[in-house]
Short mmCIF file of C-alpha atoms in Angstrom, two decimals:
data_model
loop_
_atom_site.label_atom_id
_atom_site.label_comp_id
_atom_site.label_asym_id
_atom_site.label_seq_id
_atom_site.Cartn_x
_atom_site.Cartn_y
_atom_site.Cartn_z
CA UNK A 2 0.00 0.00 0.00
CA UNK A 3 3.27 2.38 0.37
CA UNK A 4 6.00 2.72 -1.27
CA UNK A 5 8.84 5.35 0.34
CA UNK A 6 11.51 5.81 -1.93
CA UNK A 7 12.28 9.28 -0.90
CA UNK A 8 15.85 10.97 0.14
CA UNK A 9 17.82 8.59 -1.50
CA UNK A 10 19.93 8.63 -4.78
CA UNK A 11 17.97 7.74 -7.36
CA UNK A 12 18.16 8.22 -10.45
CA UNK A 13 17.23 7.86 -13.93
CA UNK A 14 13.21 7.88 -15.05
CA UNK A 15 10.81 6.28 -12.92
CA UNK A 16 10.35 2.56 -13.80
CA UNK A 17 6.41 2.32 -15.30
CA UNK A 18 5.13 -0.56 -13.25
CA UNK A 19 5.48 1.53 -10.27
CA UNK A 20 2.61 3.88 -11.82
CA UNK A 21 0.36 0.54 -12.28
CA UNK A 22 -0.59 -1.29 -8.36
CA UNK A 23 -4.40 -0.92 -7.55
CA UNK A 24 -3.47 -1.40 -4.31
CA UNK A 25 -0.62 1.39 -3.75
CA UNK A 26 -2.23 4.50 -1.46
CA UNK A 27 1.06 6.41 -0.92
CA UNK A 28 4.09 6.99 -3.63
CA UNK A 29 6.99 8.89 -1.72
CA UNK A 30 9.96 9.31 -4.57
CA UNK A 31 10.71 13.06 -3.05
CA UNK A 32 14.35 14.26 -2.95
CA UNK A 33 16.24 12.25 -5.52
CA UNK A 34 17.51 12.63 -8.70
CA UNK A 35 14.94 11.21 -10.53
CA UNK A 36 14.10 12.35 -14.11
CA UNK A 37 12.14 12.37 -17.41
CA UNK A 38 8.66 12.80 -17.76
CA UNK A 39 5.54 11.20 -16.32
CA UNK A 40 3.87 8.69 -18.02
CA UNK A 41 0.60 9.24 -19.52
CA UNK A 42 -0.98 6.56 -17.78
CA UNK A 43 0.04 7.87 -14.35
CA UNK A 44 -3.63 8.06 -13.04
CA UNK A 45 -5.60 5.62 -14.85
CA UNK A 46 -4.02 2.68 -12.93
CA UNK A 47 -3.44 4.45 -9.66
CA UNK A 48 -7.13 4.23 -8.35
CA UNK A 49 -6.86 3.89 -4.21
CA UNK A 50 -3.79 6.67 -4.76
CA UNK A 51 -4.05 9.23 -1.97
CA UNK A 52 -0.89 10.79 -2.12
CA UNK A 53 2.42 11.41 -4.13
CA UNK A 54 5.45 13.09 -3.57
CA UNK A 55 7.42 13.82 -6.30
CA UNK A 56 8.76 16.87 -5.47
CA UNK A 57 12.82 17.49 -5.15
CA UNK A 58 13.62 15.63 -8.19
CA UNK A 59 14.43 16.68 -12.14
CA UNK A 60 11.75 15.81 -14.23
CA UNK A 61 10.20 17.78 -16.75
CA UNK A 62 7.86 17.69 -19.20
CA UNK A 63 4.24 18.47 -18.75
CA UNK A 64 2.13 17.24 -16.05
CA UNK A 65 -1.00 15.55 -18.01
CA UNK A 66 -4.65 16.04 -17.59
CA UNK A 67 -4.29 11.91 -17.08
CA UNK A 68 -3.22 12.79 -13.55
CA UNK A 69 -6.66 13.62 -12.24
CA UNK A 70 -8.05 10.05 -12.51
CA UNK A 71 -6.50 9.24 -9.55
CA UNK A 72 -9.56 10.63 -8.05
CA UNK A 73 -8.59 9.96 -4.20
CA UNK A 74 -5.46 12.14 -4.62
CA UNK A 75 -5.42 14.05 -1.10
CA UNK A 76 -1.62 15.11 -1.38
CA UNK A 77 0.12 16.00 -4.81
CA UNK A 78 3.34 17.84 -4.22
CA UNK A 79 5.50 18.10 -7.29
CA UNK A 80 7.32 21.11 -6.65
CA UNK A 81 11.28 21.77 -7.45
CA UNK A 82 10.95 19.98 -10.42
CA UNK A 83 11.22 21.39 -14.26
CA UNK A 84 7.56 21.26 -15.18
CA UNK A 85 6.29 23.40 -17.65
CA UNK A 86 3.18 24.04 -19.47
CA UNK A 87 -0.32 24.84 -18.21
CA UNK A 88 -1.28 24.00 -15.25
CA UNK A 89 -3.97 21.07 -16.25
CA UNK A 90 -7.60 22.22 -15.43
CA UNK A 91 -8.14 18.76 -14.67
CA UNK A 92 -7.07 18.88 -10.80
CA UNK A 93 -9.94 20.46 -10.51
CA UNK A 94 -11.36 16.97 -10.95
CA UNK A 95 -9.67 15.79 -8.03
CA UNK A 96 -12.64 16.71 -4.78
CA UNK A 97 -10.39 15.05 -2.23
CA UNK A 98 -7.42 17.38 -2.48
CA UNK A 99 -5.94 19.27 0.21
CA UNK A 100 -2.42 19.93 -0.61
CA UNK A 101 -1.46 21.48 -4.40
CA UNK A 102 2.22 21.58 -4.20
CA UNK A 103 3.76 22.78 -7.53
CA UNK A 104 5.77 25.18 -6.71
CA UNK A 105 9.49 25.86 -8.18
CA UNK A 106 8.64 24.98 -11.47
CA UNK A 107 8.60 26.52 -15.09
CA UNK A 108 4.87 26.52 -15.40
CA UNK A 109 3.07 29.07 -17.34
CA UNK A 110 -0.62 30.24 -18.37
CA UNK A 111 -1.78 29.20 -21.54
CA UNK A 112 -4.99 31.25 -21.96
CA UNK A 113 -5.12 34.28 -23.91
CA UNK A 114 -6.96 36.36 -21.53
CA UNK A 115 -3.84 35.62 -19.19
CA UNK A 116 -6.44 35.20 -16.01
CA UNK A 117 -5.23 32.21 -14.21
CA UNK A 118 -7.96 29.92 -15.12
CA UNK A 119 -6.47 27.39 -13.16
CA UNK A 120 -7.41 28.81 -9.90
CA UNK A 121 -11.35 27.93 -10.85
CA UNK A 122 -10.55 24.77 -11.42
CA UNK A 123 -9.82 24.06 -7.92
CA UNK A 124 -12.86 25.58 -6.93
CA UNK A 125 -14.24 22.10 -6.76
CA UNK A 126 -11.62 20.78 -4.79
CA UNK A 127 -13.83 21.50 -1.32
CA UNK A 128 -10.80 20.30 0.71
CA UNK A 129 -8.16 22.03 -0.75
CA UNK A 130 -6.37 23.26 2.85
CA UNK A 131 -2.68 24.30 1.12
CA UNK A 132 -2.45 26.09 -2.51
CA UNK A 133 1.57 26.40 -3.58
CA UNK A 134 1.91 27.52 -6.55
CA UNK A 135 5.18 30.19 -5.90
CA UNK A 136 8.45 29.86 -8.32
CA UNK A 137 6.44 29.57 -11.47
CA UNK A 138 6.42 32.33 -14.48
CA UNK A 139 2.68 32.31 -14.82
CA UNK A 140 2.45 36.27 -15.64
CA UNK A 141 -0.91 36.34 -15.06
CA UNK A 142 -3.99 37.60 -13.48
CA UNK A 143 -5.53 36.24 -10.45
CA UNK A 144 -9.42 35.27 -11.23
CA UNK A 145 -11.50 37.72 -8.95
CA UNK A 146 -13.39 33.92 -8.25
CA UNK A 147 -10.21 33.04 -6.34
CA UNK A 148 -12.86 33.40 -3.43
CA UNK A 149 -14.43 30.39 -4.31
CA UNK A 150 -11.83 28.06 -3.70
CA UNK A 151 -12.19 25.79 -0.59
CA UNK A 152 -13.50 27.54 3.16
CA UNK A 153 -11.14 24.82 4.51
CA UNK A 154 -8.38 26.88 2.71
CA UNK A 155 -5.52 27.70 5.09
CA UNK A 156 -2.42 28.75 2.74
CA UNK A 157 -1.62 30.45 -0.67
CA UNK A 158 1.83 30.78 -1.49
CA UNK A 159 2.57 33.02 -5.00
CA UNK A 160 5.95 34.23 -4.48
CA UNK A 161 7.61 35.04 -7.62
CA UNK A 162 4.70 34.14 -10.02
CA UNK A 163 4.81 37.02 -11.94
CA UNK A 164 1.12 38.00 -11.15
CA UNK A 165 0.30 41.25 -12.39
CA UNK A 166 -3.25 42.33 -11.12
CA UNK A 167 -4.70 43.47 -7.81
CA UNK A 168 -5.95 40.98 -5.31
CA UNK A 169 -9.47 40.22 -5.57
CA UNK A 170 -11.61 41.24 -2.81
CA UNK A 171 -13.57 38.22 -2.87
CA UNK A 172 -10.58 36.44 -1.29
CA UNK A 173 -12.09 37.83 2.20
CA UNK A 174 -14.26 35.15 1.42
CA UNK A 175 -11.67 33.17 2.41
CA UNK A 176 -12.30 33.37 5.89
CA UNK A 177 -10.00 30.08 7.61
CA UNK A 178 -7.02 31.72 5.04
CA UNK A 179 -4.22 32.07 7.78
CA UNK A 180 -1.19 32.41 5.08
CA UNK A 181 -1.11 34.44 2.19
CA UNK A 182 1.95 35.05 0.07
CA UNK A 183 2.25 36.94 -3.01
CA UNK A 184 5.50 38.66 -2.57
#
């Protein structure tokens, strides 16, 4: 049901089969020296997944709208990775998260409005507690329905995200929000 690979010296891509147990609830590969991208299949045969760390390692690529059928994700933190691309709207799909960790990444905004459409996404996510997104060049707006994410929500970091609007005053809404970071 766990596997804890993490602070080690791994390295290399990440060896398929471990992205296909139906049994596996916890995937802890953090802090190595993994690399290479995710497979595409890395939710589909994931389905009692309720948390990965992948974060600390040196993969790239894009992280695939595939991700979000591991719909019992709680904990996804990906963060200090290469990553780049859009931020899928697809973890939106995923109701039982409460940590988003992405941050230290190369991810951008795709849309042409340049709001961070993103963000509503995760309006759906009714647990979300923790929202890092900081170390990404997403030059971009925040969505004045940031105030819709979860009540539950407890922490948005943004540091050095490149967002270029004023705060929306709907993120009073926000009202268990104890950390809020957009230096």
């Amino acid at each position: 049901e766990q596997l804890g690979l993490a602070e080690n010296r791994l390295r290399g891509p990440i060896p398929l089969k471990l992205f296909n147990s139906s049994t596996v609830r916890v995937i802890s590969l953090a802090d190595n020296d993994l690399s290479g991208e995710l497979p595409s299949t890395i939710g589909a045969f994931l389905p009692n997944l309720e948390e990965l760390y992948l974060d600390g390692n040196e993969f790239s690529g894009t992280v695939l709208a595939s991700i979000s059928n591991a719909s019992r994700l709680r904990i996804l933190s990906i963060g200090m990775n290469h990553f780049t691309g859009a931020i899928p709207h697809s973890l939106g799909n995923m109701r039982l998260l409460e940590y988003l960790g992405i941050w230290q990444n190369n991810f951008s905004e795709d849309s042409l409005s340049k709001e961070l459409s993103f963000i509503i996404s995760l309006s759906n996510c009714k647990h979300l507690r923790r929202l890092w997104i900081d170390d990404n060049p997403l030059n971009g707006f925040l969505p004045k329905s940031i105030g819709n994410l979860s009540s539950s929500l407890e922490s948005i970091y943004a540091t050095s995200c490149g967002i270029i609007s004023e705060i929306p005053s709907s993120i009073g809404n926000l009202s268990n929000l104890i950390g809020l970071d957009f230096a």
